[in-house]
PDB file of C-alpha atoms in Angstrom:
ATOM      1  CA  SER A  27     -31.179 -94.939  19.001  1.00  0.00           C
ATOM      2  CA  SER A  28     -31.463 -94.528  22.781  1.00  0.00           C
ATOM      3  CA  GLU A  29     -29.150 -97.455  23.380  1.00  0.00           C
ATOM      4  CA  GLU A  30     -25.638 -96.103  23.236  1.00  0.00           C
ATOM      5  CA  THR A  31     -23.134 -97.316  25.760  1.00  0.00           C
ATOM      6  CA  PRO A  32     -20.833 -94.336  26.294  1.00  0.00           C
ATOM      7  CA  SER A  33     -17.118 -94.760  25.901  1.00  0.00           C
ATOM      8  CA  GLY A  34     -14.818 -94.401  28.871  1.00  0.00           C
ATOM      9  CA  THR A  35     -14.026 -90.863  27.722  1.00  0.00           C
ATOM     10  CA  GLN A  36     -17.625 -89.601  28.117  1.00  0.00           C
ATOM     11  CA  ASN A  37     -17.650 -86.363  30.075  1.00  0.00           C
ATOM     12  CA  PHE A  38     -20.780 -86.316  32.218  1.00  0.00           C
ATOM     13  CA  ILE A  39     -22.077 -82.960  33.376  1.00  0.00           C
ATOM     14  CA  ILE A  40     -24.704 -81.775  35.850  1.00  0.00           C
ATOM     15  CA  PRO A  41     -27.788 -80.963  33.747  1.00  0.00           C
ATOM     16  CA  LYS A  42     -29.024 -77.389  33.820  1.00  0.00           C
ATOM     17  CA  LYS A  43     -31.907 -75.323  32.489  1.00  0.00           C
ATOM     18  CA  GLU A  44     -31.450 -73.889  29.001  1.00  0.00           C
ATOM     19  CA  ILE A  45     -34.965 -72.715  28.106  1.00  0.00           C
ATOM     20  CA  HIS A  46     -35.288 -69.303  29.760  1.00  0.00           C
ATOM     21  CA  THR A  47     -37.669 -67.461  27.433  1.00  0.00           C
ATOM     22  CA  VAL A  48     -40.436 -68.421  25.022  1.00  0.00           C
ATOM     23  CA  PRO A  49     -38.172 -67.877  21.939  1.00  0.00           C
ATOM     24  CA  ASP A  50     -35.792 -70.510  23.410  1.00  0.00           C
ATOM     25  CA  MET A  51     -38.473 -73.132  22.644  1.00  0.00           C
ATOM     26  CA  GLY A  52     -37.118 -73.372  19.087  1.00  0.00           C
ATOM     27  CA  LYS A  53     -33.771 -74.498  20.522  1.00  0.00           C
ATOM     28  CA  TRP A  54     -35.566 -77.254  22.472  1.00  0.00           C
ATOM     29  CA  LYS A  55     -37.545 -78.505  19.466  1.00  0.00           C
ATOM     30  CA  ARG A  56     -34.376 -78.714  17.357  1.00  0.00           C
ATOM     31  CA  SER A  57     -32.326 -80.292  20.144  1.00  0.00           C
ATOM     32  CA  GLN A  58     -30.873 -83.769  20.388  1.00  0.00           C
ATOM     33  CA  ALA A  59     -32.626 -84.012  23.770  1.00  0.00           C
ATOM     34  CA  TYR A  60     -36.072 -83.509  22.179  1.00  0.00           C
ATOM     35  CA  ALA A  61     -35.379 -86.042  19.414  1.00  0.00           C
ATOM     36  CA  ASP A  62     -34.052 -88.618  21.880  1.00  0.00           C
ATOM     37  CA  TYR A  63     -36.833 -88.037  24.411  1.00  0.00           C
ATOM     38  CA  ILE A  64     -39.733 -88.364  21.962  1.00  0.00           C
ATOM     39  CA  GLY A  65     -37.953 -91.280  20.248  1.00  0.00           C
ATOM     40  CA  PHE A  66     -37.768 -93.059  23.609  1.00  0.00           C
ATOM     41  CA  ILE A  67     -41.477 -92.429  24.353  1.00  0.00           C
ATOM     42  CA  LEU A  68     -42.484 -93.786  20.914  1.00  0.00           C
ATOM     43  CA  THR A  69     -40.207 -96.844  21.174  1.00  0.00           C
ATOM     44  CA  LEU A  70     -41.887 -97.787  24.459  1.00  0.00           C
ATOM     45  CA  ASN A  71     -45.287 -97.031  22.906  1.00  0.00           C
ATOM     46  CA  GLU A  72     -44.543 -99.609  20.197  1.00  0.00           C
ATOM     47  CA  GLY A  73     -43.161-102.114  22.711  1.00  0.00           C
ATOM     48  CA  VAL A  74     -46.301-102.322  24.863  1.00  0.00           C
ATOM     49  CA  LYS A  75     -48.750-102.419  21.952  1.00  0.00           C
ATOM     50  CA  GLY A  76     -51.484-104.992  22.580  1.00  0.00           C
ATOM     51  CA  LYS A  77     -49.935-106.317  25.807  1.00  0.00           C
ATOM     52  CA  LYS A  78     -51.445-106.633  29.301  1.00  0.00           C
ATOM     53  CA  LEU A  79     -49.626-105.478  32.440  1.00  0.00           C
ATOM     54  CA  THR A  80     -49.365-109.183  33.333  1.00  0.00           C
ATOM     55  CA  PHE A  81     -47.526-109.930  30.058  1.00  0.00           C
ATOM     56  CA  GLU A  82     -44.501-112.182  30.595  1.00  0.00           C
ATOM     57  CA  TYR A  83     -41.510-110.077  29.588  1.00  0.00           C
ATOM     58  CA  ARG A  84     -37.853-110.882  29.843  1.00  0.00           C
ATOM     59  CA  VAL A  85     -35.680-108.556  31.840  1.00  0.00           C
ATOM     60  CA  SER A  86     -32.030-108.294  30.865  1.00  0.00           C
ATOM     61  CA  GLU A  87     -29.396-108.846  33.524  1.00  0.00           C
ATOM     62  CA  GLU A  88     -28.571-105.150  33.562  1.00  0.00           C
ATOM     63  CA  ALA A  89     -32.131-104.322  34.607  1.00  0.00           C
ATOM     64  CA  GLU A  90     -32.119-107.019  37.297  1.00  0.00           C
ATOM     65  CA  ASN A  91     -28.896-105.593  38.726  1.00  0.00           C
ATOM     66  CA  LEU A  92     -30.404-102.130  38.594  1.00  0.00           C
ATOM     67  CA  VAL A  93     -32.499-102.933  41.634  1.00  0.00           C
ATOM     68  CA  SER A  94     -29.486-103.721  43.807  1.00  0.00           C
ATOM     69  CA  THR A  95     -26.760-101.455  42.504  1.00  0.00           C
ATOM     70  CA  VAL A  96     -28.588 -99.095  40.095  1.00  0.00           C
ATOM     71  CA  VAL A  97     -25.455 -98.013  38.275  1.00  0.00           C
ATOM     72  CA  PRO A  98     -22.378-100.263  38.007  1.00  0.00           C
ATOM     73  CA  PRO A  99     -19.068 -98.928  39.398  1.00  0.00           C
ATOM     74  CA  GLN A 100     -17.547 -98.296  35.963  1.00  0.00           C
ATOM     75  CA  LEU A 101     -20.347 -95.809  35.265  1.00  0.00           C
ATOM     76  CA  ALA A 102     -20.122 -94.054  38.627  1.00  0.00           C
ATOM     77  CA  ALA A 103     -19.217 -90.809  36.825  1.00  0.00           C
ATOM     78  CA  ALA A 104     -22.707 -90.778  35.272  1.00  0.00           C
ATOM     79  CA  VAL A 105     -24.531 -90.884  38.614  1.00  0.00           C
ATOM     80  CA  PRO A 106     -24.622 -87.115  39.390  1.00  0.00           C
ATOM     81  CA  GLU A 107     -25.974 -86.343  35.893  1.00  0.00           C
ATOM     82  CA  VAL A 108     -28.598 -89.097  35.793  1.00  0.00           C
ATOM     83  CA  ALA A 109     -29.685 -88.529  39.413  1.00  0.00           C
ATOM     84  CA  VAL A 110     -30.828 -84.980  38.611  1.00  0.00           C
ATOM     85  CA  TYR A 111     -33.719 -86.343  36.541  1.00  0.00           C
ATOM     86  CA  LEU A 112     -34.804 -88.729  39.309  1.00  0.00           C
ATOM     87  CA  LYS A 113     -34.774 -85.924  41.879  1.00  0.00           C
ATOM     88  CA  GLU A 114     -36.886 -83.740  39.575  1.00  0.00           C
ATOM     89  CA  SER A 115     -39.472 -86.477  39.034  1.00  0.00           C
ATOM     90  CA  VAL A 116     -41.313 -86.497  42.352  1.00  0.00           C
ATOM     91  CA  GLY A 117     -42.808 -83.009  42.331  1.00  0.00           C
ATOM     92  CA  ASN A 118     -41.763 -79.784  43.995  1.00  0.00           C
ATOM     93  CA  SER A 119     -41.211 -79.947  47.749  1.00  0.00           C
ATOM     94  CA  THR A 120     -41.776 -76.216  48.241  1.00  0.00           C
ATOM     95  CA  ARG A 121     -44.931 -75.813  46.199  1.00  0.00           C
ATOM     96  CA  ILE A 122     -46.129 -79.388  46.937  1.00  0.00           C
ATOM     97  CA  ASP A 123     -47.158 -79.683  43.326  1.00  0.00           C
ATOM     98  CA  TYR A 124     -46.753 -82.298  40.636  1.00  0.00           C
ATOM     99  CA  GLY A 125     -47.490 -82.432  36.910  1.00  0.00           C
ATOM    100  CA  THR A 126     -46.452 -83.624  33.474  1.00  0.00           C
ATOM    101  CA  GLY A 127     -43.066 -81.870  33.716  1.00  0.00           C
ATOM    102  CA  HIS A 128     -42.166 -84.044  36.718  1.00  0.00           C
ATOM    103  CA  GLU A 129     -43.456 -87.104  34.870  1.00  0.00           C
ATOM    104  CA  ALA A 130     -41.239 -86.134  31.892  1.00  0.00           C
ATOM    105  CA  ALA A 131     -38.245 -85.956  34.244  1.00  0.00           C
ATOM    106  CA  PHE A 132     -38.838 -89.589  35.241  1.00  0.00           C
ATOM    107  CA  ALA A 133     -39.118 -90.657  31.592  1.00  0.00           C
ATOM    108  CA  ALA A 134     -35.881 -88.701  30.931  1.00  0.00           C
ATOM    109  CA  PHE A 135     -34.264 -90.575  33.856  1.00  0.00           C
ATOM    110  CA  LEU A 136     -35.226 -93.918  32.248  1.00  0.00           C
ATOM    111  CA  CYS A 137     -34.015 -92.674  28.858  1.00  0.00           C
ATOM    112  CA  CYS A 138     -30.631 -91.779  30.421  1.00  0.00           C
ATOM    113  CA  LEU A 139     -30.381 -95.247  32.015  1.00  0.00           C
ATOM    114  CA  CYS A 140     -30.850 -96.700  28.519  1.00  0.00           C
ATOM    115  CA  LYS A 141     -28.238 -94.353  27.078  1.00  0.00           C
ATOM    116  CA  ILE A 142     -25.573 -95.445  29.570  1.00  0.00           C
ATOM    117  CA  GLY A 143     -26.485 -99.109  29.037  1.00  0.00           C
ATOM    118  CA  VAL A 144     -27.930 -99.835  32.503  1.00  0.00           C
ATOM    119  CA  LEU A 145     -31.291-100.583  30.882  1.00  0.00           C
ATOM    120  CA  ARG A 146     -31.534-102.041  27.403  1.00  0.00           C
ATOM    121  CA  VAL A 147     -34.007-101.530  24.603  1.00  0.00           C
ATOM    122  CA  ASP A 148     -34.893-105.239  25.068  1.00  0.00           C
ATOM    123  CA  ASP A 149     -36.313-104.151  28.416  1.00  0.00           C
ATOM    124  CA  GLN A 150     -38.828-101.765  26.893  1.00  0.00           C
ATOM    125  CA  ILE A 151     -41.888-103.664  28.169  1.00  0.00           C
ATOM    126  CA  ALA A 152     -40.398-104.000  31.666  1.00  0.00           C
ATOM    127  CA  ILE A 153     -39.463-100.289  31.628  1.00  0.00           C
ATOM    128  CA  VAL A 154     -43.154 -99.402  31.219  1.00  0.00           C
ATOM    129  CA  PHE A 155     -44.892-102.225  33.085  1.00  0.00           C
ATOM    130  CA  LYS A 156     -42.516-102.692  36.006  1.00  0.00           C
ATOM    131  CA  VAL A 157     -40.551 -99.486  36.552  1.00  0.00           C
ATOM    132  CA  PHE A 158     -42.842 -96.746  35.239  1.00  0.00           C
ATOM    133  CA  ASN A 159     -45.965 -98.413  36.602  1.00  0.00           C
ATOM    134  CA  ARG A 160     -44.370 -98.671  40.068  1.00  0.00           C
ATOM    135  CA  TYR A 161     -43.432 -94.981  39.826  1.00  0.00           C
ATOM    136  CA  LEU A 162     -47.109 -94.210  39.089  1.00  0.00           C
ATOM    137  CA  GLU A 163     -48.179 -96.147  42.192  1.00  0.00           C
ATOM    138  CA  VAL A 164     -45.774 -94.127  44.344  1.00  0.00           C
ATOM    139  CA  MET A 165     -46.871 -90.822  42.802  1.00  0.00           C
ATOM    140  CA  ARG A 166     -50.558 -91.655  43.331  1.00  0.00           C
ATOM    141  CA  LYS A 167     -49.813 -92.365  46.973  1.00  0.00           C
ATOM    142  CA  LEU A 168     -48.067 -88.980  47.282  1.00  0.00           C
ATOM    143  CA  GLN A 169     -50.914 -87.213  45.470  1.00  0.00           C
ATOM    144  CA  LYS A 170     -53.431 -88.739  47.880  1.00  0.00           C
ATOM    145  CA  THR A 171     -51.385 -88.320  51.059  1.00  0.00           C
ATOM    146  CA  TYR A 172     -50.183 -84.758  50.504  1.00  0.00           C
ATOM    147  CA  ARG A 173     -53.118 -83.531  48.412  1.00  0.00           C
ATOM    148  CA  MET A 174     -50.562 -82.299  45.880  1.00  0.00           C
ATOM    149  CA  GLU A 175     -51.502 -79.382  43.677  1.00  0.00           C
ATOM    150  CA  PRO A 176     -51.597 -80.096  39.939  1.00  0.00           C
ATOM    151  CA  ALA A 177     -48.668 -78.194  38.373  1.00  0.00           C
ATOM    152  CA  GLY A 178     -49.827 -76.199  35.353  1.00  0.00           C
ATOM    153  CA  SER A 179     -53.196 -77.963  35.252  1.00  0.00           C
ATOM    154  CA  GLN A 180     -55.684 -76.849  32.628  1.00  0.00           C
ATOM    155  CA  GLY A 181     -58.571 -77.838  34.894  1.00  0.00           C
ATOM    156  CA  VAL A 182     -61.430 -79.699  33.237  1.00  0.00           C
ATOM    157  CA  TRP A 183     -59.969 -78.908  29.799  1.00  0.00           C
ATOM    158  CA  GLY A 184     -56.740 -80.792  30.446  1.00  0.00           C
ATOM    159  CA  LEU A 185     -56.441 -84.533  29.924  1.00  0.00           C
ATOM    160  CA  ASP A 186     -55.572 -85.219  33.577  1.00  0.00           C
ATOM    161  CA  ASP A 187     -54.333 -83.174  36.532  1.00  0.00           C
ATOM    162  CA  PHE A 188     -51.122 -85.123  36.977  1.00  0.00           C
ATOM    163  CA  GLN A 189     -50.182 -87.655  34.287  1.00  0.00           C
ATOM    164  CA  PHE A 190     -50.052 -88.011  30.515  1.00  0.00           C
ATOM    165  CA  LEU A 191     -47.707 -90.850  29.521  1.00  0.00           C
ATOM    166  CA  PRO A 192     -49.772 -93.718  31.016  1.00  0.00           C
ATOM    167  CA  PHE A 193     -52.668 -92.629  28.785  1.00  0.00           C
ATOM    168  CA  ILE A 194     -50.412 -92.861  25.709  1.00  0.00           C
ATOM    169  CA  TRP A 195     -48.845 -96.206  26.627  1.00  0.00           C
ATOM    170  CA  GLY A 196     -52.124 -97.437  28.111  1.00  0.00           C
ATOM    171  CA  SER A 197     -54.029 -96.754  24.882  1.00  0.00           C
ATOM    172  CA  SER A 198     -51.291 -98.597  22.969  1.00  0.00           C
ATOM    173  CA  GLN A 199     -51.818-101.631  25.227  1.00  0.00           C
ATOM    174  CA  LEU A 200     -55.476-101.698  24.164  1.00  0.00           C
ATOM    175  CA  ILE A 201     -54.902-101.530  20.388  1.00  0.00           C
ATOM    176  CA  ASP A 202     -56.756-104.419  18.691  1.00  0.00           C
ATOM    177  CA  HIS A 203     -58.299-105.574  21.972  1.00  0.00           C
ATOM    178  CA  PRO A 204     -60.960-108.230  21.189  1.00  0.00           C
ATOM    179  CA  TYR A 205     -63.783-106.477  23.048  1.00  0.00           C
ATOM    180  CA  LEU A 206     -62.668-103.380  25.006  1.00  0.00           C
ATOM    181  CA  GLU A 207     -63.277-100.247  22.939  1.00  0.00           C
ATOM    182  CA  PRO A 208     -62.663 -96.593  23.854  1.00  0.00           C
ATOM    183  CA  ARG A 209     -66.362 -96.196  24.778  1.00  0.00           C
ATOM    184  CA  HIS A 210     -65.906 -98.795  27.538  1.00  0.00           C
ATOM    185  CA  PHE A 211     -63.530 -96.778  29.694  1.00  0.00           C
ATOM    186  CA  VAL A 212     -66.409 -94.613  30.945  1.00  0.00           C
ATOM    187  CA  ASP A 213     -68.251 -97.792  31.977  1.00  0.00           C
ATOM    188  CA  GLU A 214     -67.612 -98.486  35.679  1.00  0.00           C
ATOM    189  CA  LYS A 215     -68.041-102.256  35.318  1.00  0.00           C
ATOM    190  CA  ALA A 216     -65.534-102.512  32.432  1.00  0.00           C
ATOM    191  CA  VAL A 217     -62.994-100.457  34.402  1.00  0.00           C
ATOM    192  CA  ASN A 218     -63.406-102.489  37.601  1.00  0.00           C
ATOM    193  CA  GLU A 219     -63.002-105.798  35.753  1.00  0.00           C
ATOM    194  CA  ASN A 220     -59.959-104.836  33.649  1.00  0.00           C
ATOM    195  CA  HIS A 221     -57.961-102.106  35.391  1.00  0.00           C
ATOM    196  CA  LYS A 222     -55.320-104.507  36.738  1.00  0.00           C
ATOM    197  CA  ASP A 223     -54.292-105.366  33.174  1.00  0.00           C
ATOM    198  CA  TYR A 224     -54.338-101.928  31.549  1.00  0.00           C
ATOM    199  CA  MET A 225     -52.648 -98.677  32.564  1.00  0.00           C
ATOM    200  CA  PHE A 226     -55.281 -96.549  30.861  1.00  0.00           C
ATOM    201  CA  LEU A 227     -58.047 -98.078  32.983  1.00  0.00           C
ATOM    202  CA  GLU A 228     -55.927 -97.727  36.156  1.00  0.00           C
ATOM    203  CA  CYS A 229     -55.730 -93.997  35.378  1.00  0.00           C
ATOM    204  CA  ILE A 230     -59.497 -93.796  34.944  1.00  0.00           C
ATOM    205  CA  LEU A 231     -60.073 -95.659  38.221  1.00  0.00           C
ATOM    206  CA  PHE A 232     -57.756 -93.252  40.067  1.00  0.00           C
ATOM    207  CA  ILE A 233     -59.589 -90.235  38.615  1.00  0.00           C
ATOM    208  CA  THR A 234     -62.973 -91.602  39.732  1.00  0.00           C
ATOM    209  CA  GLU A 235     -61.563 -92.208  43.234  1.00  0.00           C
ATOM    210  CA  MET A 236     -60.180 -88.668  43.466  1.00  0.00           C
ATOM    211  CA  LYS A 237     -63.012 -86.695  41.856  1.00  0.00           C
ATOM    212  CA  THR A 238     -66.723 -86.414  42.464  1.00  0.00           C
ATOM    213  CA  GLY A 239     -69.589 -85.624  40.132  1.00  0.00           C
ATOM    214  CA  PRO A 240     -70.329 -86.708  36.555  1.00  0.00           C
ATOM    215  CA  PHE A 241     -67.275 -87.925  34.598  1.00  0.00           C
ATOM    216  CA  ALA A 242     -68.219 -85.726  31.608  1.00  0.00           C
ATOM    217  CA  GLU A 243     -67.929 -82.658  33.839  1.00  0.00           C
ATOM    218  CA  HIS A 244     -64.709 -83.299  35.780  1.00  0.00           C
ATOM    219  CA  SER A 245     -62.840 -84.974  32.888  1.00  0.00           C
ATOM    220  CA  ASN A 246     -64.294 -83.477  29.740  1.00  0.00           C
ATOM    221  CA  GLN A 247     -61.310 -84.230  27.466  1.00  0.00           C
ATOM    222  CA  LEU A 248     -61.341 -87.914  28.404  1.00  0.00           C
ATOM    223  CA  TRP A 249     -65.105 -88.049  27.997  1.00  0.00           C
ATOM    224  CA  ASN A 250     -64.664 -86.744  24.433  1.00  0.00           C
ATOM    225  CA  ILE A 251     -61.920 -89.314  23.762  1.00  0.00           C
ATOM    226  CA  SER A 252     -64.318 -92.124  24.724  1.00  0.00           C
ATOM    227  CA  ALA A 253     -66.230 -91.318  21.501  1.00  0.00           C
ATOM    228  CA  VAL A 254     -63.185 -92.051  19.280  1.00  0.00           C
ATOM    229  CA  PRO A 255     -63.846 -95.297  17.347  1.00  0.00           C
ATOM    230  CA  SER A 256     -60.522 -97.137  17.802  1.00  0.00           C
ATOM    231  CA  TRP A 257     -57.626 -97.341  20.255  1.00  0.00           C
ATOM    232  CA  SER A 258     -55.062 -96.737  17.517  1.00  0.00           C
ATOM    233  CA  LYS A 259     -56.768 -93.415  16.721  1.00  0.00           C
ATOM    234  CA  VAL A 260     -56.842 -92.582  20.442  1.00  0.00           C
ATOM    235  CA  ASN A 261     -53.129 -93.427  20.677  1.00  0.00           C
ATOM    236  CA  GLN A 262     -52.150 -91.286  17.661  1.00  0.00           C
ATOM    237  CA  GLY A 263     -54.274 -88.392  18.924  1.00  0.00           C
ATOM    238  CA  LEU A 264     -52.727 -88.552  22.396  1.00  0.00           C
ATOM    239  CA  ILE A 265     -49.189 -88.500  20.967  1.00  0.00           C
ATOM    240  CA  ARG A 266     -50.067 -85.351  18.973  1.00  0.00           C
ATOM    241  CA  MET A 267     -51.696 -83.838  22.058  1.00  0.00           C
ATOM    242  CA  TYR A 268     -48.677 -84.674  24.253  1.00  0.00           C
ATOM    243  CA  LYS A 269     -46.340 -82.864  21.872  1.00  0.00           C
ATOM    244  CA  ALA A 270     -48.632 -79.823  21.654  1.00  0.00           C
ATOM    245  CA  GLU A 271     -49.807 -79.588  25.280  1.00  0.00           C
ATOM    246  CA  CYS A 272     -46.672 -80.687  27.139  1.00  0.00           C
ATOM    247  CA  LEU A 273     -43.521 -80.738  25.040  1.00  0.00           C
ATOM    248  CA  GLU A 274     -44.288 -77.493  23.206  1.00  0.00           C
ATOM    249  CA  LYS A 275     -45.439 -75.522  26.232  1.00  0.00           C
ATOM    250  CA  PHE A 276     -42.908 -73.108  27.745  1.00  0.00           C
ATOM    251  CA  PRO A 277     -44.243 -73.381  31.351  1.00  0.00           C
ATOM    252  CA  VAL A 278     -43.459 -77.135  31.240  1.00  0.00           C
ATOM    253  CA  ILE A 279     -40.168 -77.101  29.323  1.00  0.00           C
ATOM    254  CA  GLN A 280     -38.583 -74.141  31.144  1.00  0.00           C
ATOM    255  CA  HIS A 281     -37.871 -76.584  33.993  1.00  0.00           C
ATOM    256  CA  PHE A 282     -36.327 -79.339  31.814  1.00  0.00           C
ATOM    257  CA  LYS A 283     -32.585 -79.807  32.324  1.00  0.00           C
ATOM    258  CA  PHE A 284     -29.965 -80.624  29.694  1.00  0.00           C
ATOM    259  CA  GLY A 285     -26.638 -82.414  30.114  1.00  0.00           C
ATOM    260  CA  SER A 286     -24.352 -84.655  28.062  1.00  0.00           C
ATOM    261  CA  LEU A 287     -26.926 -87.465  27.737  1.00  0.00           C
ATOM    262  CA  LEU A 288     -29.858 -85.233  26.775  1.00  0.00           C
ATOM    263  CA  PRO A 289     -28.017 -82.294  25.187  1.00  0.00           C
ATOM    264  CA  ILE A 290     -29.400 -78.951  24.033  1.00  0.00           C
ATOM    265  CA  HIS A 291     -27.286 -78.916  20.865  1.00  0.00           C
ATOM    266  CA  PRO A 292     -29.210 -79.367  17.587  1.00  0.00           C
ATOM    267  CA  VAL A 293     -29.868 -82.891  16.281  1.00  0.00           C
ATOM    268  CA  THR A 294     -26.820 -84.341  14.605  1.00  0.00           C
ATOM    269  CA  SER A 295     -27.659 -86.249  11.445  1.00  0.00           C
ATOM    270  CA  GLY A 296     -26.364 -89.731  10.855  1.00  0.00           C
TER     271      GLY A 296
END
């Protein structure tokens, strides 16, 4: 559903904030933007299921061209709208903070590129493994270099100070893995041997590099997740948690911007 090439008559607009008070959250949950955003996240979740980061994926021509021209000339009108999400995705330059709202802006940026046909649904594995994973590398570098503050962090009770999506997609990668189980991600040896293939383990490695002390103390939520028996249960639980802890939290969504590609109007059936 995210793959709709807009007609030449599409009127692009600069996205703006629409969620100003807690009661506005109902508008967000009923919106086309919410349906399209979560649909996009779940489509990618399905696409990477059981695949390593080294998986050979095909990249459509549109995605190859993306690197050199990003948006083709005939879609130039879309650039100001789509660019807003990219600008919002690297944290706040005044507060020097970064969190799941910024991460959501980058996912929204990728969703918009699919909607205007620059990326295609065929590219779903490349979207996660190549583009999103590279974004994570850049953000980790920024977090290390500038000691960025976690935006809206729940401290030890949150999943992670900065990210959420790589845990969802990373757990999907590990579904039906022949020997790696959730209990293994708290095992240093298992992480060191497999992190290059799996986003989830890359996240764990980064946490252990950034934090000191026992894992159970600095990352209590993840420690609890390591007791879940299967990756598919971990994956389902994380999707539920993402909706509840990120997408349904006013402090996160008040900053989300809505335009013609991710509109605030209620879901249209059909």
